[in-house]
Amino acid sequence: MLLHVLKQTGRKFDFMVGANIKGFDTMVELSDESGIAVFEGDEYLSSPIDRRPKFLWYKPQIALVTGVAWDHINVFPAEEVYNHQFELFAQSIDPGGSFIYYQQDPVLQTIAKEHPELNVLPYNEVEASSEGGETLVACDGEKFALKIFGHHNFQNLAGALLVAKELGVSEKDFLKSMRCFEGAARRLQILSEKEDASVFYDFAHAPSKVKATVAAVKDQFPQRNLLAVVELHTFSSLNREFLPQYKGAMAAADEAVVFFNPEVVAHKKLEEITTTDVEQAFAQKGLKVFTDGDKLHQFLAGQRLKNSNLLLMTSGNFAGIDVNALAGEVLG
């Protein structure tokens, strides 16, 4: 969102982010001319021999943290260890710098109170309404139609707006710029759609992200049946001890499917997990669990979406399923 707004408003800036965004040929640009650098922070380890989070190298003047939800159990074996990395990140901000954080996150609430040397700016969620399938946000009596939807996106919008204001962008210019923002690749990306059905593709894999993404699609299209599919692919999601974190993550879906590949579990040298382990962890009535990519493809290709949405979530590739071809099949 920030990259898009800065580009739309004619700012010169450097950047480094992990997602592909329409209008950018590359996702890294560094120069000697820019007065602004927008970096996407990452709490994952810096390298195999340096287990410190990558975001501790940045020393920002403005920092935005959208939430803290335990992940990467292979690096941070306990939730407390994981949470502490964000305290270390707050300590790395330049004294007098801005710490912008999602106000409803209890971990961030505690961190914010411990740093009076920072300009602490909490945010909640931009007020938005939906009319005719459009998301509308008001400012100074004017309504701006946006293409994004979902509570997590409205929260991120509020955080990005605060950063933009710190950089001298007005709220009205920010919202004007956001009207043509289509989101990042694999962030509620629409693979195919027709009048009464859509196929969405999303990078969501951690429990909090899965929950937010499923809820976003259901909230935006409450009248449509939602078939949500998630692949367990990361070290954390395939860890037997971490699996219970997924309890209720797909509760907003009318039909829920989980896929994992036992070969990936073995490749990561993790303890074997079973379909029963997954069913018990998600604790969702009617949950379908697949461990064979061909059978998953057969099941999904057999769907014919009518007044329905299909949501595909993975940081992997569903054992090689061509999701674009699948989207065409289910809407055919």
CSV table of N, CA and C in Angstrom, one decimal, residues 12-13 27 37 101 104 132 152 167 191 197 200 211 213 220 253 276 289 292:
chain,number,residue,atom,x,y,z
A,12,LYS,N,10.0,10.1,-4.6
A,12,LYS,CA,11.1,9.3,-4.9
A,12,LYS,C,11.5,8.5,-3.7
A,13,PHE,N,11.6,7.2,-3.9
A,13,PHE,CA,11.8,6.3,-2.7
A,13,PHE,C,12.5,5.0,-3.1
A,27,MET,N,11.1,-5.7,-7.1
A,27,MET,CA,10.7,-5.4,-5.8
A,27,MET,C,11.8,-5.0,-4.9
A,37,ALA,N,13.2,5.2,2.3
A,37,ALA,CA,13.4,3.8,2.0
A,37,ALA,C,12.3,3.0,2.7
A,101,TYR,N,1.6,1.0,15.6
A,101,TYR,CA,1.2,-0.4,15.9
A,101,TYR,C,-0.3,-0.6,16.0
A,104,GLN,N,-5.1,-3.3,19.0
A,104,GLN,CA,-5.8,-4.4,19.6
A,104,GLN,C,-4.9,-5.6,19.9
A,132,GLY,N,-22.8,-2.3,-3.5
A,132,GLY,CA,-22.7,-2.9,-4.8
A,132,GLY,C,-21.4,-3.6,-5.1
A,152,HIS,N,-8.7,-7.2,8.0
A,152,HIS,CA,-7.2,-7.1,8.1
A,152,HIS,C,-6.7,-6.1,7.1
A,167,LEU,N,5.2,10.8,6.4
A,167,LEU,CA,6.0,11.1,5.2
A,167,LEU,C,5.4,12.3,4.4
A,191,LEU,N,-8.1,-15.1,-9.3
A,191,LEU,CA,-7.6,-15.9,-10.5
A,191,LEU,C,-8.6,-15.9,-11.6
A,197,ALA,N,-19.6,-15.9,-8.8
A,197,ALA,CA,-18.5,-16.8,-8.2
A,197,ALA,C,-17.2,-16.2,-8.5
A,200,PHE,N,-10.2,-17.2,-5.5
A,200,PHE,CA,-9.1,-16.4,-4.9
A,200,PHE,C,-7.9,-17.2,-4.6
A,211,LYS,N,-7.1,-17.4,9.3
A,211,LYS,CA,-8.3,-17.0,9.9
A,211,LYS,C,-8.8,-15.6,9.3
A,213,THR,N,-8.0,-14.2,6.4
A,213,THR,CA,-8.3,-14.3,4.9
A,213,THR,C,-9.6,-15.0,4.7
A,220,GLN,N,-17.1,-10.3,2.8
A,220,GLN,CA,-17.4,-9.5,1.6
A,220,GLN,C,-18.5,-10.1,0.8
A,253,ALA,N,-15.6,-20.5,7.0
A,253,ALA,CA,-15.9,-21.2,5.7
A,253,ALA,C,-17.1,-22.1,5.9
A,276,THR,N,-5.8,-37.5,11.2
A,276,THR,CA,-6.5,-37.4,12.4
A,276,THR,C,-5.9,-36.3,13.3
A,289,VAL,N,-9.6,-33.6,4.7
A,289,VAL,CA,-8.1,-33.6,4.8
A,289,VAL,C,-7.6,-34.5,3.6
A,292,ASP,N,-2.9,-36.5,-0.8
A,292,ASP,CA,-2.6,-36.9,-2.2
A,292,ASP,C,-3.0,-35.7,-3.1
